[in-house]
GROMACS .gro file of N, CA, C and O in nm:
model
  232
    1MET      N    1   0.080  -0.120   0.005
    1MET     CA    2  -0.003   0.002   0.000
    1MET      C    3   0.089   0.124   0.000
    1MET      O    4   0.057   0.217  -0.073
    2VAL      N    5   0.192   0.127   0.082
    2VAL     CA    6   0.279   0.242   0.095
    2VAL      C    7   0.343   0.273  -0.045
    2VAL      O    8   0.350   0.385  -0.091
    3ASP      N    9   0.387   0.167  -0.114
    3ASP     CA   10   0.453   0.185  -0.242
    3ASP      C   11   0.355   0.241  -0.343
    3ASP      O   12   0.390   0.324  -0.427
    4HIS      N   13   0.232   0.196  -0.340
    4HIS     CA   14   0.133   0.239  -0.433
    4HIS      C   15   0.105   0.388  -0.412
    4HIS      O   16   0.099   0.467  -0.507
    5VAL      N   17   0.081   0.427  -0.283
    5VAL     CA   18   0.051   0.570  -0.260
    5VAL      C   19   0.174   0.659  -0.290
    5VAL      O   20   0.158   0.768  -0.344
    6ARG      N   21   0.299   0.610  -0.257
    6ARG     CA   22   0.415   0.683  -0.293
    6ARG      C   23   0.420   0.713  -0.447
    6ARG      O   24   0.452   0.820  -0.485
    7GLY      N   25   0.392   0.607  -0.519
    7GLY     CA   26   0.392   0.628  -0.672
    7GLY      C   27   0.290   0.729  -0.713
    7GLY      O   28   0.315   0.819  -0.802
    8GLN      N   29   0.172   0.720  -0.653
    8GLN     CA   30   0.070   0.816  -0.689
    8GLN      C   31   0.100   0.960  -0.653
    8GLN      O   32   0.086   1.054  -0.730
    9LEU      N   33   0.152   0.979  -0.532
    9LEU     CA   34   0.191   1.109  -0.484
    9LEU      C   35   0.302   1.171  -0.573
    9LEU      O   36   0.299   1.289  -0.610
   10THR      N   37   0.401   1.088  -0.605
   10THR     CA   38   0.513   1.135  -0.684
   10THR      C   39   0.461   1.183  -0.821
   10THR      O   40   0.504   1.280  -0.872
   11GLU      N   41   0.373   1.104  -0.882
   11GLU     CA   42   0.322   1.135  -1.014
   11GLU      C   43   0.235   1.260  -1.012
   11GLU      O   44   0.253   1.348  -1.085
   12VAL      N   45   0.134   1.254  -0.923
   12VAL     CA   46   0.032   1.363  -0.923
   12VAL      C   47   0.096   1.497  -0.884
   12VAL      O   48   0.060   1.605  -0.946
   13LEU      N   49   0.185   1.498  -0.781
   13LEU     CA   50   0.244   1.623  -0.738
   13LEU      C   51   0.369   1.662  -0.805
   13LEU      O   52   0.428   1.767  -0.777
   14GLY      N   53   0.417   1.572  -0.891
   14GLY     CA   54   0.544   1.605  -0.967
   14GLY      C   55   0.667   1.602  -0.871
   14GLY      O   56   0.756   1.684  -0.884
   15LEU      N   57   0.661   1.516  -0.771
   15LEU     CA   58   0.771   1.514  -0.664
   15LEU      C   59   0.891   1.437  -0.727
   15LEU      O   60   0.877   1.347  -0.810
   16ARG      N   61   1.009   1.474  -0.678
   16ARG     CA   62   1.133   1.396  -0.712
   16ARG      C   63   1.125   1.265  -0.642
   16ARG      O   64   1.170   1.162  -0.693
   17ALA      N   65   1.076   1.264  -0.516
   17ALA     CA   66   1.065   1.145  -0.433
   17ALA      C   67   0.983   1.169  -0.316
   17ALA      O   68   0.952   1.289  -0.284
   18CYS      N   69   0.934   1.069  -0.249
   18CYS     CA   70   0.870   1.084  -0.119
   18CYS      C   71   0.884   0.950  -0.046
   18CYS      O   72   0.915   0.851  -0.103
   19ARG      N   73   0.859   0.956   0.086
   19ARG     CA   74   0.871   0.838   0.166
   19ARG      C   75   0.776   0.842   0.287
   19ARG      O   76   0.731   0.957   0.318
   20PHE      N   77   0.739   0.731   0.333
   20PHE     CA   78   0.655   0.726   0.458
   20PHE      C   79   0.744   0.692   0.578
   20PHE      O   80   0.822   0.603   0.574
   21GLU      N   81   0.725   0.772   0.684
   21GLU     CA   82   0.791   0.739   0.809
   21GLU      C   83   0.690   0.733   0.915
   21GLU      O   84   0.614   0.835   0.937
   22TYR      N   85   0.679   0.620   0.984
   22TYR     CA   86   0.582   0.613   1.094
   22TYR      C   87   0.625   0.695   1.209
   22TYR      O   88   0.741   0.704   1.249
   23GLY      N   89   0.533   0.765   1.269
   23GLY     CA   90   0.561   0.844   1.389
   23GLY      C   91   0.592   0.986   1.354
   23GLY      O   92   0.562   1.034   1.245
   24THR      N   93   0.658   1.056   1.443
   24THR     CA   94   0.701   1.198   1.426
   24THR      C   95   0.839   1.207   1.389
   24THR      O   96   0.929   1.152   1.458
   25LEU      N   97   0.869   1.290   1.293
   25LEU     CA   98   1.011   1.325   1.259
   25LEU      C   99   1.073   1.411   1.366
   25LEU      O  100   1.011   1.488   1.431
   26MET      N  101   1.203   1.393   1.383
   26MET     CA  102   1.275   1.479   1.467
   26MET      C  103   1.291   1.618   1.412
   26MET      O  104   1.303   1.631   1.292
   27GLY      N  105   1.283   1.715   1.489
   27GLY     CA  106   1.295   1.855   1.441
   27GLY      C  107   1.160   1.904   1.387
   27GLY      O  108   1.055   1.838   1.409
   28ARG      N  109   1.161   2.008   1.316
   28ARG     CA  110   1.038   2.063   1.263
   28ARG      C  111   1.052   2.106   1.119
   28ARG      O  112   1.069   2.222   1.085
   29PRO      N  113   1.065   2.012   1.026
   29PRO     CA  114   1.077   2.044   0.889
   29PRO      C  115   0.950   2.115   0.832
   29PRO      O  116   0.848   2.098   0.897
   30PRO      N  117   0.962   2.186   0.730
   30PRO     CA  118   0.845   2.248   0.668
   30PRO      C  119   0.743   2.138   0.634
   30PRO      O  120   0.776   2.022   0.604
   31ARG      N  121   0.614   2.168   0.643
   31ARG     CA  122   0.508   2.064   0.629
   31ARG      C  123   0.409   2.107   0.521
   31ARG      O  124   0.365   2.221   0.516
   32LEU      N  125   0.386   2.016   0.431
   32LEU     CA  126   0.285   2.039   0.327
   32LEU      C  127   0.145   2.008   0.384
   32LEU      O  128   0.118   1.893   0.427
   33GLU      N  129   0.067   2.112   0.397
   33GLU     CA  130  -0.062   2.096   0.462
   33GLU      C  131  -0.164   2.036   0.368
   33GLU      O  132  -0.140   2.034   0.244
   34GLN      N  133  -0.283   1.990   0.411
   34GLN     CA  134  -0.384   1.933   0.331
   34GLN      C  135  -0.439   2.031   0.223
   34GLN      O  136  -0.475   1.990   0.118
   35ASP      N  137  -0.434   2.155   0.257
   35ASP     CA  138  -0.480   2.262   0.160
   35ASP      C  139  -0.378   2.301   0.060
   35ASP      O  140  -0.405   2.386  -0.024
   36GLY      N  141  -0.258   2.247   0.067
   36GLY     CA  142  -0.149   2.276  -0.028
   36GLY      C  143  -0.054   2.382   0.019
   36GLY      O  144   0.042   2.413  -0.049
   37ASN      N  145  -0.085   2.446   0.135
   37ASN     CA  146   0.002   2.547   0.186
   37ASN      C  147   0.127   2.479   0.248
   37ASN      O  148   0.116   2.366   0.291
   38ILE      N  149   0.234   2.555   0.260
   38ILE     CA  150   0.355   2.504   0.324
   38ILE      C  151   0.363   2.574   0.460
   38ILE      O  152   0.368   2.702   0.468
   39ALA      N  153   0.362   2.499   0.570
   39ALA     CA  154   0.378   2.553   0.706
   39ALA      C  155   0.521   2.542   0.752
   39ALA      O  156   0.579   2.431   0.742
   40VAL      N  157   0.583   2.652   0.792
   40VAL     CA  158   0.715   2.650   0.842
   40VAL      C  159   0.702   2.704   0.991
   40VAL      O  160   0.682   2.828   1.013
   41GLY      N  161   0.701   2.611   1.086
   41GLY     CA  162   0.669   2.652   1.221
   41GLY      C  163   0.521   2.693   1.224
   41GLY      O  164   0.436   2.620   1.180
   42ARG      N  165   0.501   2.811   1.276
   42ARG     CA  166   0.358   2.862   1.285
   42ARG      C  167   0.328   2.954   1.169
   42ARG      O  168   0.220   3.006   1.159
   43ARG      N  169   0.419   2.970   1.079
   43ARG     CA  170   0.400   3.065   0.963
   43ARG      C  171   0.377   2.983   0.838
   43ARG      O  172   0.411   2.869   0.825
   44HIS      N  173   0.303   3.040   0.741
   44HIS     CA  174   0.282   2.978   0.616
   44HIS      C  175   0.368   3.048   0.509
   44HIS      O  176   0.389   3.167   0.513
   45ARG      N  177   0.421   2.968   0.412
   45ARG     CA  178   0.505   3.020   0.311
   45ARG      C  179   0.430   3.024   0.181
   45ARG      O  180   0.358   2.925   0.141
   46ASP      N  181   0.442   3.134   0.109
   46ASP     CA  182   0.378   3.149  -0.025
   46ASP      C  183   0.478   3.102  -0.127
   46ASP      O  184   0.569   3.172  -0.156
   47VAL      N  185   0.452   2.979  -0.176
   47VAL     CA  186   0.550   2.916  -0.268
   47VAL      C  187   0.549   2.997  -0.399
   47VAL      O  188   0.646   2.986  -0.477
   48ASP      N  189   0.444   3.062  -0.434
   48ASP     CA  190   0.436   3.141  -0.561
   48ASP      C  191   0.536   3.262  -0.550
   48ASP      O  192   0.594   3.298  -0.653
   49ILE      N  193   0.556   3.313  -0.437
   49ILE     CA  194   0.644   3.432  -0.420
   49ILE      C  195   0.782   3.382  -0.373
   49ILE      O  196   0.885   3.428  -0.428
   50ASP      N  197   0.781   3.300  -0.271
   50ASP     CA  198   0.909   3.261  -0.202
   50ASP      C  199   0.968   3.136  -0.258
   50ASP      O  200   1.087   3.099  -0.223
   51GLY      N  201   0.894   3.057  -0.336
   51GLY     CA  202   0.947   2.928  -0.384
   51GLY      C  203   0.932   2.823  -0.275
   51GLY      O  204   0.897   2.847  -0.161
   52TRP      N  205   0.976   2.696  -0.311
   52TRP     CA  206   0.970   2.590  -0.212
   52TRP      C  207   1.087   2.597  -0.122
   52TRP      O  208   1.192   2.641  -0.164
   53PRO      N  209   1.075   2.556   0.004
   53PRO     CA  210   1.189   2.562   0.094
   53PRO      C  211   1.291   2.456   0.049
   53PRO      O  212   1.263   2.355  -0.012
   54ASP      N  213   1.417   2.484   0.091
   54ASP     CA  214   1.525   2.393   0.060
   54ASP      C  215   1.509   2.264   0.150
   54ASP      O  216   1.456   2.274   0.259
   55GLY      N  217   1.560   2.160   0.112
   55GLY     CA  218   1.558   2.034   0.190
   55GLY      C  219   1.426   1.961   0.182
   55GLY      O  220   1.340   1.991   0.091
   56GLU      N  221   1.411   1.873   0.276
   56GLU     CA  222   1.289   1.789   0.276
   56GLU      C  223   1.171   1.863   0.335
   56GLU      O  224   1.182   1.957   0.413
   57ILE      N  225   1.053   1.819   0.290
   57ILE     CA  226   0.924   1.879   0.338
   57ILE      C  227   0.844   1.757   0.386
   57ILE      O  228   0.834   1.649   0.329
   58GLU      N  229   0.786   1.780   0.507
   58GLU     CA  230   0.712   1.672   0.571
   58GLU      C  231   0.568   1.672   0.520
   58GLU      O  232   0.507   1.776   0.503
   0.00000   0.00000   0.00000
């Protein structure tokens, strides 16, 4: 199931890669919210203006 969903997410969102990690990641990487916004801590990032954050996104 995880491989199937990974393939769909990669294709639909045009991702280079994605992975599933059970539990909570250490630290607070930027997070892709359900509505498509990117949350960085308590702030939201406008990817149209600021672009995507460097590194991994949760």
